[in-house]
Amino acid sequence: MPIGAVVISALRTALFILAALVGPLAQPVAAASEGTVALEVCGTLKGHQPATASAAGSLTIGTRTYAVAPGIQPGNGGVQVAVDRDLCVEGSLGRFTNQFVRYLFFPLPPDSQMCGNVQHLSGGAPQQTSGPVTMNADFGALVLTLGSGLGRPADDARVCYVVAVARPSGDLTAVRLQPITTTNQREWISPCGTVKSYTRATATAAGSITIGSATRAIAVGTSYTGDPAGDRTDRTTVGSNMCLEGTLGDTRAIIDYLTTAMPIELGGTASEYTPPAGPSAGVIVLSYRSHSELRVPPAIADAVDLGRGSYCYSVGVDVFGDAIATALISCGSGGVAVGPIATGIPSTAVAPGPVHQCGSFVSYTPPTAVRSGVLVIGSTTYAAAWMGSTGPAGSTPHTFSQVIASGVVPGSQVCLDGNIASSQTEANLLTDFTVAPATAATASGSPSSPTPANPTAPTTDSAPPWILPVVAGLLASLAAILWLYRSRRVRQ
């Protein structure tokens, strides 16, 4: 390759890396009054003009263009962002300004499947009979163009489509209807609050459960599922504050479920927010995938910053028995919560990639079919990924190797070796890992706690300490390349 091309390539690479490092440092301006809706859009990226601190940006995918609020910088879930590339964006759109106040790029699902519930038109409007279909997918409202031969599904129907990006429009198109056969394709729910009533289903009769102000049917023949890898005893108690985690079948009745004690702290990425109206509480959706709703009273609504993304709250119940935020609390040093149904908040956020930590084993709760597990070593809390939890909507489920060696008991000295996934909703998300008793060899030279990372901290304007050395190294490399180029010109 000619040295001039090397210089240009190096300059482009350096600018890309510098933009990735410096760009996220810009902090959005707080904007809480209008609320947001969750949106997912997939197709060909036709244009992307990032916002600046003082000017709005824009994003065009297929034939749809969206504005980006000033000060808002995108996140990245592992996709190269370039014009003419097929990708997806999930984010939060201002209800009145129609501007993105949070958005994240991520790849199209590898199996080309998208699942969701067809949106029901409110206000008594007649069911739509033509045009694109909007469905509530894993990350928000997703618009699909129906391909040839596909009929329009009924409002509220749960559907899965094999999808493709149409040419030349770049819009996402449903190619064919896909049968719903796996848990990952179904709708999930995870309400928390006071159990008002509970009737188990039998072989011949449906059951029901009421948590707070919401009642859900339990399908005929459905037994309490519990933790597939652990406790299967049904401890659901009327009058107790609990969280229900369930999967819905074709009729939207529960077909598998478990209940756990409601934690005193909840956290996660805020994908959708309805502000309070007068004395009535608002609602913040901490996980769109399972629609984990939390009431937000007017007294603390001003603390909501739509561009922040991740929140942690102390939690109680309101007069209706629904889970309600009682105070906005710190999410720990990483500024990110473990998840909507986590039993603890991590004290340290760990950078994505390989992790090695030795320390005292505290506890381990295995993942289930509908939630991540929890692993605590020393003062660090990890989320243990469940099958499929790191993939986008409808993606092929992942199978992880997660091993707790024999002889590991609370209080014993252990070493963790594993991999931290890059997640926008769960901090310290372990995919494959092994926890084994520590030996002199494995513990030697190992830190007692992992190196903390702070990729999404919302309240600081200063650069992380590692940026300056990295930037200095890039500049030094560029200087060497330019010197080589000039030397070669002098010799010619």
CSV table of C-alpha atoms in Angstrom, one decimal:
chain,number,residue,atom,x,y,z
A,1,MET,CA,0.0,0.0,0.0
A,2,PRO,CA,1.4,3.5,-0.8
A,3,ILE,CA,2.6,5.4,2.2
A,4,GLY,CA,0.2,8.2,1.4
A,5,ALA,CA,-2.7,5.8,1.7
A,6,VAL,CA,-1.3,4.5,4.9
A,7,VAL,CA,-1.3,8.0,6.3
A,8,ILE,CA,-4.9,8.7,5.2
A,9,SER,CA,-6.0,5.3,6.6
A,10,ALA,CA,-4.3,6.0,9.9
A,11,LEU,CA,-5.8,9.4,10.1
A,12,ARG,CA,-9.3,8.0,9.5
A,13,THR,CA,-8.7,5.3,12.1
A,14,ALA,CA,-7.4,7.7,14.7
A,15,LEU,CA,-10.2,10.2,14.2
A,16,PHE,CA,-12.7,7.3,14.5
A,17,ILE,CA,-11.1,6.2,17.8
A,18,LEU,CA,-10.8,9.7,19.1
A,19,ALA,CA,-14.5,10.3,18.3
A,20,ALA,CA,-15.5,7.1,20.1
A,21,LEU,CA,-13.4,8.1,23.1
A,22,VAL,CA,-14.2,11.8,23.4
A,23,GLY,CA,-17.8,11.8,22.0
A,24,PRO,CA,-19.5,10.1,25.0
A,25,LEU,CA,-18.0,12.8,27.3
A,26,ALA,CA,-20.6,15.3,26.1
A,27,GLN,CA,-23.5,15.3,28.6
A,28,PRO,CA,-27.1,15.9,27.7
A,29,VAL,CA,-29.2,18.7,29.1
A,30,ALA,CA,-31.8,17.5,31.6
A,31,ALA,CA,-35.4,17.5,30.1
A,32,ALA,CA,-37.9,15.7,32.3
A,33,SER,CA,-41.3,17.5,31.7
A,34,GLU,CA,-42.4,16.0,28.4
A,35,GLY,CA,-41.7,12.3,29.0
A,36,THR,CA,-40.6,9.8,26.4
A,37,VAL,CA,-41.8,6.9,24.3
A,38,ALA,CA,-39.6,3.8,23.6
A,39,LEU,CA,-38.7,3.4,19.9
A,40,GLU,CA,-36.9,0.8,17.8
A,41,VAL,CA,-36.1,1.4,14.2
A,42,CYS,CA,-34.1,-1.0,11.8
A,43,GLY,CA,-33.0,-0.7,8.3
A,44,THR,CA,-30.3,1.0,6.2
A,45,LEU,CA,-28.6,4.0,7.7
A,46,LYS,CA,-29.0,6.7,5.1
A,47,GLY,CA,-27.6,9.6,7.2
A,48,HIS,CA,-26.4,10.4,10.7
A,49,GLN,CA,-25.5,13.9,11.9
A,50,PRO,CA,-24.6,13.7,15.6
A,51,ALA,CA,-25.8,16.5,17.8
A,52,THR,CA,-23.5,19.0,19.4
A,53,ALA,CA,-23.8,20.7,22.7
A,54,SER,CA,-25.8,23.5,21.2
A,55,ALA,CA,-27.3,22.1,18.0
A,56,ALA,CA,-29.7,19.2,17.3
A,57,GLY,CA,-28.6,16.3,15.2
A,58,SER,CA,-30.4,14.0,12.8
A,59,LEU,CA,-30.7,10.3,12.1
A,60,THR,CA,-32.2,8.8,8.9
A,61,ILE,CA,-32.9,5.0,8.6
A,62,GLY,CA,-34.7,3.9,5.5
A,63,THR,CA,-37.3,6.5,4.7
A,64,ARG,CA,-37.7,7.7,8.3
A,65,THR,CA,-35.8,10.7,9.7
A,66,TYR,CA,-35.5,11.6,13.4
A,67,ALA,CA,-34.1,14.6,15.2
A,68,VAL,CA,-31.6,14.2,18.0
A,69,ALA,CA,-31.8,16.6,20.9
A,70,PRO,CA,-28.7,18.9,21.5
A,71,GLY,CA,-26.1,17.4,23.8
A,72,ILE,CA,-27.2,13.8,23.2
A,73,GLN,CA,-24.5,11.3,22.1
A,74,PRO,CA,-25.3,7.8,20.8
A,75,GLY,CA,-24.3,4.5,22.5
A,76,ASN,CA,-23.1,1.5,20.6
A,77,GLY,CA,-24.0,-2.2,21.1
A,78,GLY,CA,-21.4,-3.6,18.8
A,79,VAL,CA,-22.0,-2.4,15.3
A,80,GLN,CA,-20.0,-0.2,12.9
A,81,VAL,CA,-21.9,3.0,12.3
A,82,ALA,CA,-21.6,3.9,8.7
A,83,VAL,CA,-23.9,5.2,6.0
A,84,ASP,CA,-25.4,2.4,3.8
A,85,ARG,CA,-25.0,-0.1,6.6
A,86,ASP,CA,-27.9,-2.2,7.8
A,87,LEU,CA,-28.4,-1.8,11.6
A,88,CYS,CA,-30.9,-1.0,14.3
A,89,VAL,CA,-31.4,1.8,16.8
A,90,GLU,CA,-33.3,1.7,20.0
A,91,GLY,CA,-33.9,4.8,22.0
A,92,SER,CA,-36.2,7.2,23.8
A,93,LEU,CA,-38.1,9.8,21.8
A,94,GLY,CA,-39.5,13.0,23.4
A,95,ARG,CA,-43.3,12.8,23.4
A,96,PHE,CA,-43.8,16.4,22.1
A,97,THR,CA,-40.4,17.4,20.6
A,98,ASN,CA,-40.1,14.1,18.7
A,99,GLN,CA,-36.3,14.2,19.4
A,100,PHE,CA,-34.2,11.4,20.5
A,101,VAL,CA,-33.0,12.0,24.1
A,102,ARG,CA,-31.2,8.6,24.3
A,103,TYR,CA,-30.3,6.3,21.4
A,104,LEU,CA,-28.1,3.2,20.9
A,105,PHE,CA,-26.9,1.5,17.7
A,106,PHE,CA,-26.9,-2.3,17.6
A,107,PRO,CA,-26.8,-5.0,14.9
A,108,LEU,CA,-29.7,-6.5,13.1
A,109,PRO,CA,-30.8,-9.8,14.7
A,110,PRO,CA,-28.5,-12.6,13.2
A,111,ASP,CA,-31.5,-14.9,12.6
A,112,SER,CA,-33.5,-12.1,10.9
A,113,GLN,CA,-36.4,-12.5,13.3
A,114,MET,CA,-38.4,-9.8,15.1
A,115,CYS,CA,-41.2,-10.4,17.6
A,116,GLY,CA,-43.7,-8.2,19.3
A,117,ASN,CA,-47.3,-7.3,20.1
A,118,VAL,CA,-49.2,-5.4,17.4
A,119,GLN,CA,-50.0,-2.0,18.8
A,120,HIS,CA,-53.7,-1.4,19.7
A,121,LEU,CA,-55.0,2.0,18.4
A,122,SER,CA,-56.4,4.0,21.3
A,123,GLY,CA,-59.3,6.3,21.5
A,124,GLY,CA,-61.8,3.9,19.9
A,125,ALA,CA,-60.2,4.2,16.5
A,126,PRO,CA,-61.1,1.4,14.1
A,127,GLN,CA,-58.5,-1.3,13.5
A,128,GLN,CA,-56.0,-0.3,10.8
A,129,THR,CA,-56.5,-2.3,7.6
A,130,SER,CA,-53.6,-1.2,5.5
A,131,GLY,CA,-50.1,0.3,5.6
A,132,PRO,CA,-47.2,-0.6,7.9
A,133,VAL,CA,-47.6,-2.6,11.1
A,134,THR,CA,-46.3,-1.1,14.3
A,135,MET,CA,-45.5,-3.6,17.1
A,136,ASN,CA,-44.1,-3.3,20.5
A,137,ALA,CA,-40.9,-5.2,20.2
A,138,ASP,CA,-38.1,-5.8,22.7
A,139,PHE,CA,-36.9,-2.2,22.8
A,140,GLY,CA,-39.9,-0.1,21.8
A,141,ALA,CA,-42.4,0.6,19.0
A,142,LEU,CA,-41.1,-1.0,15.7
A,143,VAL,CA,-42.5,-0.2,12.3
A,144,LEU,CA,-42.6,-3.0,9.7
A,145,THR,CA,-43.7,-2.9,6.1
A,146,LEU,CA,-45.7,-6.1,5.2
A,147,GLY,CA,-44.3,-8.1,2.4
A,148,SER,CA,-46.3,-9.7,-0.5
A,149,GLY,CA,-48.9,-12.2,0.6
A,150,LEU,CA,-48.9,-11.2,4.4
A,151,GLY,CA,-52.2,-10.4,5.9
A,152,ARG,CA,-52.6,-7.8,8.6
A,153,PRO,CA,-52.6,-9.2,12.2
A,154,ALA,CA,-55.2,-8.2,14.7
A,155,ASP,CA,-54.5,-5.5,17.3
A,156,ASP,CA,-52.6,-6.8,20.4
A,157,ALA,CA,-51.7,-10.1,18.6
A,158,ARG,CA,-48.3,-11.5,19.4
A,159,VAL,CA,-46.4,-12.1,16.2
A,160,CYS,CA,-42.9,-13.1,15.0
A,161,TYR,CA,-41.7,-12.3,11.5
A,162,VAL,CA,-38.7,-13.2,9.4
A,163,VAL,CA,-37.5,-9.8,8.2
A,164,ALA,CA,-35.3,-8.3,5.5
A,165,VAL,CA,-34.2,-4.8,4.5
A,166,ALA,CA,-36.0,-3.7,1.4
A,167,ARG,CA,-34.0,-2.1,-1.5
A,168,PRO,CA,-33.7,0.7,-2.4
A,169,SER,CA,-35.9,2.2,0.4
A,170,GLY,CA,-33.8,0.7,3.2
A,171,ASP,CA,-37.0,0.0,5.3
A,172,LEU,CA,-37.4,-3.1,7.4
A,173,THR,CA,-39.9,-5.5,5.8
A,174,ALA,CA,-41.7,-8.6,7.1
A,175,VAL,CA,-41.0,-11.4,4.7
A,176,ARG,CA,-43.0,-14.2,6.3
A,177,LEU,CA,-44.8,-15.1,9.5
A,178,GLN,CA,-42.8,-17.3,11.9
A,179,PRO,CA,-44.5,-19.7,14.4
A,180,ILE,CA,-43.9,-18.8,18.0
A,181,THR,CA,-42.2,-21.8,19.6
A,182,THR,CA,-39.6,-20.6,22.2
A,183,THR,CA,-39.7,-18.7,25.4
A,184,ASN,CA,-37.5,-16.0,23.9
A,185,GLN,CA,-40.2,-15.3,21.3
A,186,ARG,CA,-43.0,-14.8,23.8
A,187,GLU,CA,-44.1,-11.8,25.8
A,188,TRP,CA,-42.8,-11.4,29.3
A,189,ILE,CA,-44.1,-9.5,32.3
A,190,SER,CA,-42.5,-8.6,35.6
A,191,PRO,CA,-44.8,-6.5,37.8
A,192,CYS,CA,-43.9,-5.8,41.4
A,193,GLY,CA,-46.3,-4.9,44.3
A,194,THR,CA,-48.6,-6.3,46.9
A,195,VAL,CA,-50.2,-9.7,46.1
A,196,LYS,CA,-53.9,-9.0,46.4
A,197,SER,CA,-55.2,-12.4,45.3
A,198,TYR,CA,-53.8,-15.7,44.0
A,199,THR,CA,-55.6,-18.7,42.7
A,200,ARG,CA,-53.5,-21.5,41.3
A,201,ALA,CA,-54.5,-23.1,38.0
A,202,THR,CA,-55.6,-26.7,37.8
A,203,ALA,CA,-55.7,-29.3,35.1
A,204,THR,CA,-59.3,-28.2,34.2
A,205,ALA,CA,-59.5,-24.5,35.4
A,206,ALA,CA,-57.6,-21.3,34.9
A,207,GLY,CA,-56.0,-19.5,37.8
A,208,SER,CA,-55.2,-15.8,38.4
A,209,ILE,CA,-52.9,-13.5,40.3
A,210,THR,CA,-53.4,-9.9,41.2
A,211,ILE,CA,-50.4,-7.8,42.0
A,212,GLY,CA,-51.2,-4.2,42.9
A,213,SER,CA,-53.8,-2.9,40.5
A,214,ALA,CA,-53.2,-5.5,37.7
A,215,THR,CA,-54.7,-9.0,37.4
A,216,ARG,CA,-53.3,-11.7,35.2
A,217,ALA,CA,-54.9,-15.0,34.2
A,218,ILE,CA,-52.9,-18.2,34.6
A,219,ALA,CA,-53.5,-20.7,31.8
A,220,VAL,CA,-55.3,-24.0,32.5
A,221,GLY,CA,-52.8,-26.7,33.4
A,222,THR,CA,-50.0,-24.3,34.3
A,223,SER,CA,-48.1,-25.2,37.5
A,224,TYR,CA,-45.8,-22.9,39.4
A,225,THR,CA,-42.5,-23.0,37.4
A,226,GLY,CA,-40.1,-21.6,40.0
A,227,ASP,CA,-36.4,-21.5,39.3
A,228,PRO,CA,-35.6,-24.2,36.7
A,229,ALA,CA,-32.1,-24.5,38.2
A,230,GLY,CA,-33.1,-24.2,41.9
A,231,ASP,CA,-36.0,-23.4,44.2
A,232,ARG,CA,-39.3,-24.5,42.8
A,233,THR,CA,-41.4,-24.1,46.0
A,234,ASP,CA,-44.3,-21.7,45.5
A,235,ARG,CA,-44.1,-19.1,48.3
A,236,THR,CA,-46.6,-16.7,46.8
A,237,THR,CA,-48.4,-15.1,49.7
A,238,VAL,CA,-51.4,-12.8,49.6
A,239,GLY,CA,-50.6,-9.6,51.4
A,240,SER,CA,-46.8,-9.8,50.8
A,241,ASN,CA,-44.9,-7.5,48.5
A,242,MET,CA,-43.5,-9.6,45.7
A,243,CYS,CA,-42.4,-9.6,42.0
A,244,LEU,CA,-44.0,-11.8,39.5
A,245,GLU,CA,-41.9,-13.0,36.5
A,246,GLY,CA,-43.9,-14.7,33.8
A,247,THR,CA,-44.2,-15.7,30.2
A,248,LEU,CA,-47.5,-15.3,28.3
A,249,GLY,CA,-49.0,-17.7,25.9
A,250,ASP,CA,-51.1,-17.2,22.8
A,251,THR,CA,-54.1,-15.9,24.8
A,252,ARG,CA,-51.8,-13.7,26.9
A,253,ALA,CA,-52.4,-15.9,29.9
A,254,ILE,CA,-49.4,-16.9,32.0
A,255,ILE,CA,-47.9,-20.2,31.0
A,256,ASP,CA,-44.8,-20.2,33.3
A,257,TYR,CA,-43.9,-18.0,36.2
A,258,LEU,CA,-42.1,-17.5,39.5
A,259,THR,CA,-42.5,-15.1,42.3
A,260,THR,CA,-39.8,-13.5,44.5
A,261,ALA,CA,-39.8,-11.1,47.4
A,262,MET,CA,-39.9,-7.5,46.2
A,263,PRO,CA,-36.4,-5.9,46.6
A,264,ILE,CA,-36.1,-2.6,48.4
A,265,GLU,CA,-34.1,-1.2,45.5
A,266,LEU,CA,-34.8,-1.4,41.7
A,267,GLY,CA,-32.8,-0.1,38.8
A,268,GLY,CA,-32.3,-0.3,35.0
A,269,THR,CA,-32.3,1.6,31.8
A,270,ALA,CA,-35.3,4.0,31.6
A,271,SER,CA,-36.7,3.4,28.1
A,272,GLU,CA,-40.1,5.1,28.5
A,273,TYR,CA,-41.4,7.7,30.9
A,274,THR,CA,-44.8,9.3,31.5
A,275,PRO,CA,-44.6,12.3,33.9
A,276,PRO,CA,-47.0,12.7,36.8
A,277,ALA,CA,-50.3,14.5,36.1
A,278,GLY,CA,-51.2,16.7,39.0
A,279,PRO,CA,-51.2,14.5,42.2
A,280,SER,CA,-51.1,11.3,40.2
A,281,ALA,CA,-47.8,9.4,39.9
A,282,GLY,CA,-46.0,9.0,36.6
A,283,VAL,CA,-44.7,5.8,35.3
A,284,ILE,CA,-41.1,4.9,34.3
A,285,VAL,CA,-40.4,1.8,32.3
A,286,LEU,CA,-37.1,0.3,33.5
A,287,SER,CA,-37.1,-2.6,31.1
A,288,TYR,CA,-39.2,-2.6,27.9
A,289,ARG,CA,-38.5,-6.3,27.2
A,290,SER,CA,-40.4,-7.4,30.3
A,291,HIS,CA,-42.3,-4.0,30.7
A,292,SER,CA,-41.1,-3.5,34.3
A,293,GLU,CA,-43.1,-0.4,35.3
A,294,LEU,CA,-42.4,1.7,38.4
A,295,ARG,CA,-44.6,4.5,39.6
A,296,VAL,CA,-42.8,7.9,40.1
A,297,PRO,CA,-44.5,10.3,42.5
A,298,PRO,CA,-44.6,14.1,41.8
A,299,ALA,CA,-42.2,14.7,44.7
A,300,ILE,CA,-39.3,13.1,43.0
A,301,ALA,CA,-40.3,13.5,39.3
A,302,ASP,CA,-38.0,16.5,38.9
A,303,ALA,CA,-35.0,14.1,39.4
A,304,VAL,CA,-35.8,12.4,36.1
A,305,ASP,CA,-33.4,13.3,33.3
A,306,LEU,CA,-34.5,11.8,30.1
A,307,GLY,CA,-31.0,11.7,28.7
A,308,ARG,CA,-29.6,9.8,31.6
A,309,GLY,CA,-30.8,6.3,30.7
A,310,SER,CA,-30.1,4.3,33.9
A,311,TYR,CA,-31.7,4.8,37.2
A,312,CYS,CA,-31.8,3.3,40.7
A,313,TYR,CA,-34.6,3.8,43.2
A,314,SER,CA,-35.6,2.8,46.6
A,315,VAL,CA,-39.0,1.2,46.3
A,316,GLY,CA,-42.2,0.8,48.3
A,317,VAL,CA,-45.9,0.3,47.4
A,318,ASP,CA,-48.6,2.9,46.9
A,319,VAL,CA,-52.2,2.9,48.1
A,320,PHE,CA,-53.1,0.6,45.2
A,321,GLY,CA,-50.4,-1.9,46.1
A,322,ASP,CA,-48.3,-1.0,43.0
A,323,ALA,CA,-44.5,-0.6,43.3
A,324,ILE,CA,-43.6,3.0,43.6
A,325,ALA,CA,-40.3,4.9,43.8
A,326,THR,CA,-39.7,6.5,47.2
A,327,ALA,CA,-36.3,8.1,46.4
A,328,LEU,CA,-33.7,8.3,43.6
A,329,ILE,CA,-30.5,6.6,44.9
A,330,SER,CA,-27.0,6.1,43.7
A,331,CYS,CA,-26.4,3.1,41.4
A,332,GLY,CA,-22.9,2.6,42.8
A,333,SER,CA,-19.6,3.8,41.3
A,334,GLY,CA,-20.5,2.7,37.8
A,335,GLY,CA,-23.8,4.6,37.6
A,336,VAL,CA,-25.6,1.6,36.2
A,337,ALA,CA,-28.1,-0.8,37.8
A,338,VAL,CA,-27.9,-4.5,37.8
A,339,GLY,CA,-31.4,-4.9,36.3
A,340,PRO,CA,-35.1,-4.4,37.0
A,341,ILE,CA,-35.5,-7.5,39.2
A,342,ALA,CA,-32.0,-7.6,40.7
A,343,THR,CA,-31.6,-8.2,44.4
A,344,GLY,CA,-28.7,-5.9,44.9
A,345,ILE,CA,-26.9,-2.9,43.3
A,346,PRO,CA,-23.3,-3.5,42.3
A,347,SER,CA,-20.7,-1.5,44.2
A,348,THR,CA,-18.3,-1.6,41.3
A,349,ALA,CA,-18.9,-1.5,37.5
A,350,VAL,CA,-16.5,-3.6,35.5
A,351,ALA,CA,-15.3,-3.0,32.0
A,352,PRO,CA,-16.6,-5.4,29.3
A,353,GLY,CA,-14.2,-8.1,28.3
A,354,PRO,CA,-12.3,-10.8,30.2
A,355,VAL,CA,-12.4,-10.6,34.0
A,356,HIS,CA,-10.3,-12.3,36.7
A,357,GLN,CA,-11.1,-11.7,40.4
A,358,CYS,CA,-10.2,-13.5,43.6
A,359,GLY,CA,-12.0,-12.9,46.8
A,360,SER,CA,-14.5,-14.2,49.3
A,361,PHE,CA,-17.5,-16.1,47.8
A,362,VAL,CA,-20.7,-14.5,49.1
A,363,SER,CA,-23.6,-15.9,47.2
A,364,TYR,CA,-24.9,-17.2,43.8
A,365,THR,CA,-28.4,-17.2,42.5
A,366,PRO,CA,-28.6,-19.1,39.1
A,367,PRO,CA,-30.3,-17.4,36.1
A,368,THR,CA,-33.7,-18.6,35.1
A,369,ALA,CA,-35.6,-18.7,31.8
A,370,VAL,CA,-36.8,-15.1,32.3
A,371,ARG,CA,-34.1,-13.3,34.4
A,372,SER,CA,-30.4,-13.0,35.0
A,373,GLY,CA,-28.8,-14.6,38.1
A,374,VAL,CA,-26.7,-12.9,40.7
A,375,LEU,CA,-23.1,-13.7,41.7
A,376,VAL,CA,-21.5,-11.8,44.6
A,377,ILE,CA,-17.7,-12.1,45.2
A,378,GLY,CA,-16.3,-9.8,47.8
A,379,SER,CA,-17.9,-6.4,47.4
A,380,THR,CA,-18.7,-6.9,43.7
A,381,THR,CA,-22.1,-8.0,42.3
A,382,TYR,CA,-22.3,-9.6,38.9
A,383,ALA,CA,-25.4,-10.5,36.8
A,384,ALA,CA,-25.2,-14.0,35.3
A,385,ALA,CA,-26.7,-14.0,31.8
A,386,TRP,CA,-29.6,-16.3,31.1
A,387,MET,CA,-30.0,-18.0,27.7
A,388,GLY,CA,-30.6,-15.3,25.1
A,389,SER,CA,-30.3,-12.3,27.4
A,390,THR,CA,-27.5,-10.6,25.5
A,391,GLY,CA,-29.2,-10.9,22.1
A,392,PRO,CA,-31.6,-8.4,20.4
A,393,ALA,CA,-35.2,-9.1,19.8
A,394,GLY,CA,-35.9,-12.5,18.4
A,395,SER,CA,-32.3,-13.5,18.1
A,396,THR,CA,-31.0,-17.0,18.4
A,397,PRO,CA,-30.7,-17.9,22.1
A,398,HIS,CA,-27.2,-18.1,23.5
A,399,THR,CA,-26.0,-21.0,25.6
A,400,PHE,CA,-23.4,-20.0,28.2
A,401,SER,CA,-21.0,-22.2,30.2
A,402,GLN,CA,-21.5,-21.0,33.8
A,403,VAL,CA,-19.8,-23.2,36.4
A,404,ILE,CA,-19.6,-23.0,40.2
A,405,ALA,CA,-17.0,-25.7,41.1
A,406,SER,CA,-17.6,-28.2,43.9
A,407,GLY,CA,-16.2,-27.1,47.2
A,408,VAL,CA,-17.3,-23.5,46.8
A,409,VAL,CA,-19.3,-22.4,49.8
A,410,PRO,CA,-20.1,-18.9,51.3
A,411,GLY,CA,-17.0,-17.5,52.9
A,412,SER,CA,-14.5,-19.6,50.9
A,413,GLN,CA,-11.7,-17.9,48.9
A,414,VAL,CA,-12.4,-18.3,45.2
A,415,CYS,CA,-11.3,-17.0,41.8
A,416,LEU,CA,-13.6,-15.9,39.1
A,417,ASP,CA,-12.6,-16.2,35.4
A,418,GLY,CA,-15.1,-15.1,32.9
A,419,ASN,CA,-16.3,-12.6,30.3
A,420,ILE,CA,-18.3,-9.4,30.9
A,421,ALA,CA,-20.7,-8.6,28.0
A,422,SER,CA,-21.3,-5.1,26.8
A,423,SER,CA,-24.9,-4.4,28.1
A,424,GLN,CA,-27.0,-1.3,28.2
A,425,THR,CA,-29.4,-2.7,30.8
A,426,GLU,CA,-27.3,-4.7,33.2
A,427,ALA,CA,-24.0,-3.9,34.8
A,428,ASN,CA,-21.3,-6.6,35.2
A,429,LEU,CA,-23.2,-9.1,32.9
A,430,LEU,CA,-21.3,-12.4,32.9
A,431,THR,CA,-21.7,-14.7,30.0
A,432,ASP,CA,-19.3,-17.7,30.3
A,433,PHE,CA,-17.6,-18.0,33.7
A,434,THR,CA,-16.0,-20.4,36.2
A,435,VAL,CA,-15.8,-19.9,39.9
A,436,ALA,CA,-13.2,-22.2,41.5
A,437,PRO,CA,-11.5,-22.4,44.9
A,438,ALA,CA,-8.5,-20.1,45.1
A,439,THR,CA,-5.0,-21.6,45.2
A,440,ALA,CA,-1.7,-19.8,45.8
A,441,ALA,CA,-1.0,-19.9,42.1
A,442,THR,CA,-4.4,-18.6,40.9
A,443,ALA,CA,-4.6,-15.8,43.6
A,444,SER,CA,-0.9,-14.7,43.2
A,445,GLY,CA,-0.7,-11.3,41.5
A,446,SER,CA,-4.4,-11.1,41.1
A,447,PRO,CA,-6.3,-8.0,42.2
A,448,SER,CA,-8.8,-8.6,45.1
A,449,SER,CA,-11.4,-6.7,43.1
A,450,PRO,CA,-11.9,-6.1,39.4
A,451,THR,CA,-10.9,-2.8,37.7
A,452,PRO,CA,-13.9,-0.5,37.8
A,453,ALA,CA,-15.2,1.1,34.6
A,454,ASN,CA,-17.6,4.1,34.2
A,455,PRO,CA,-18.9,4.0,30.7
A,456,THR,CA,-22.3,5.7,31.2
A,457,ALA,CA,-21.8,7.8,34.3
A,458,PRO,CA,-24.3,10.7,33.9
A,459,THR,CA,-23.0,13.4,36.2
A,460,THR,CA,-19.4,14.1,35.4
A,461,ASP,CA,-17.8,16.3,32.7
A,462,SER,CA,-14.2,15.1,33.2
A,463,ALA,CA,-12.5,12.6,31.1
A,464,PRO,CA,-11.8,9.1,32.5
A,465,PRO,CA,-8.1,8.7,33.4
A,466,TRP,CA,-7.3,6.3,30.6
A,467,ILE,CA,-8.3,8.6,27.8
A,468,LEU,CA,-5.2,10.9,27.9
A,469,PRO,CA,-2.7,8.1,27.6
A,470,VAL,CA,-4.6,6.5,24.8
A,471,VAL,CA,-4.9,9.8,22.9
A,472,ALA,CA,-1.2,10.5,23.5
A,473,GLY,CA,-0.4,7.1,22.0
A,474,LEU,CA,-2.5,7.7,18.9
A,475,LEU,CA,-0.9,11.1,18.4
A,476,ALA,CA,2.6,9.7,18.7
A,477,SER,CA,1.7,7.0,16.2
A,478,LEU,CA,0.5,9.6,13.7
A,479,ALA,CA,3.6,11.6,14.2
A,480,ALA,CA,5.8,8.6,13.4
A,481,ILE,CA,3.8,7.8,10.3
A,482,LEU,CA,4.0,11.4,9.1
A,483,TRP,CA,7.7,11.5,9.7
A,484,LEU,CA,8.1,8.3,7.7
A,485,TYR,CA,6.1,9.8,4.9
A,486,ARG,CA,8.2,13.0,4.8
A,487,SER,CA,11.5,11.1,5.0
A,488,ARG,CA,10.4,9.0,2.0
A,489,ARG,CA,9.5,12.2,0.0
A,490,VAL,CA,13.0,13.7,0.8
A,491,ARG,CA,14.7,10.5,-0.5
A,492,GLN,CA,12.8,10.5,-3.8
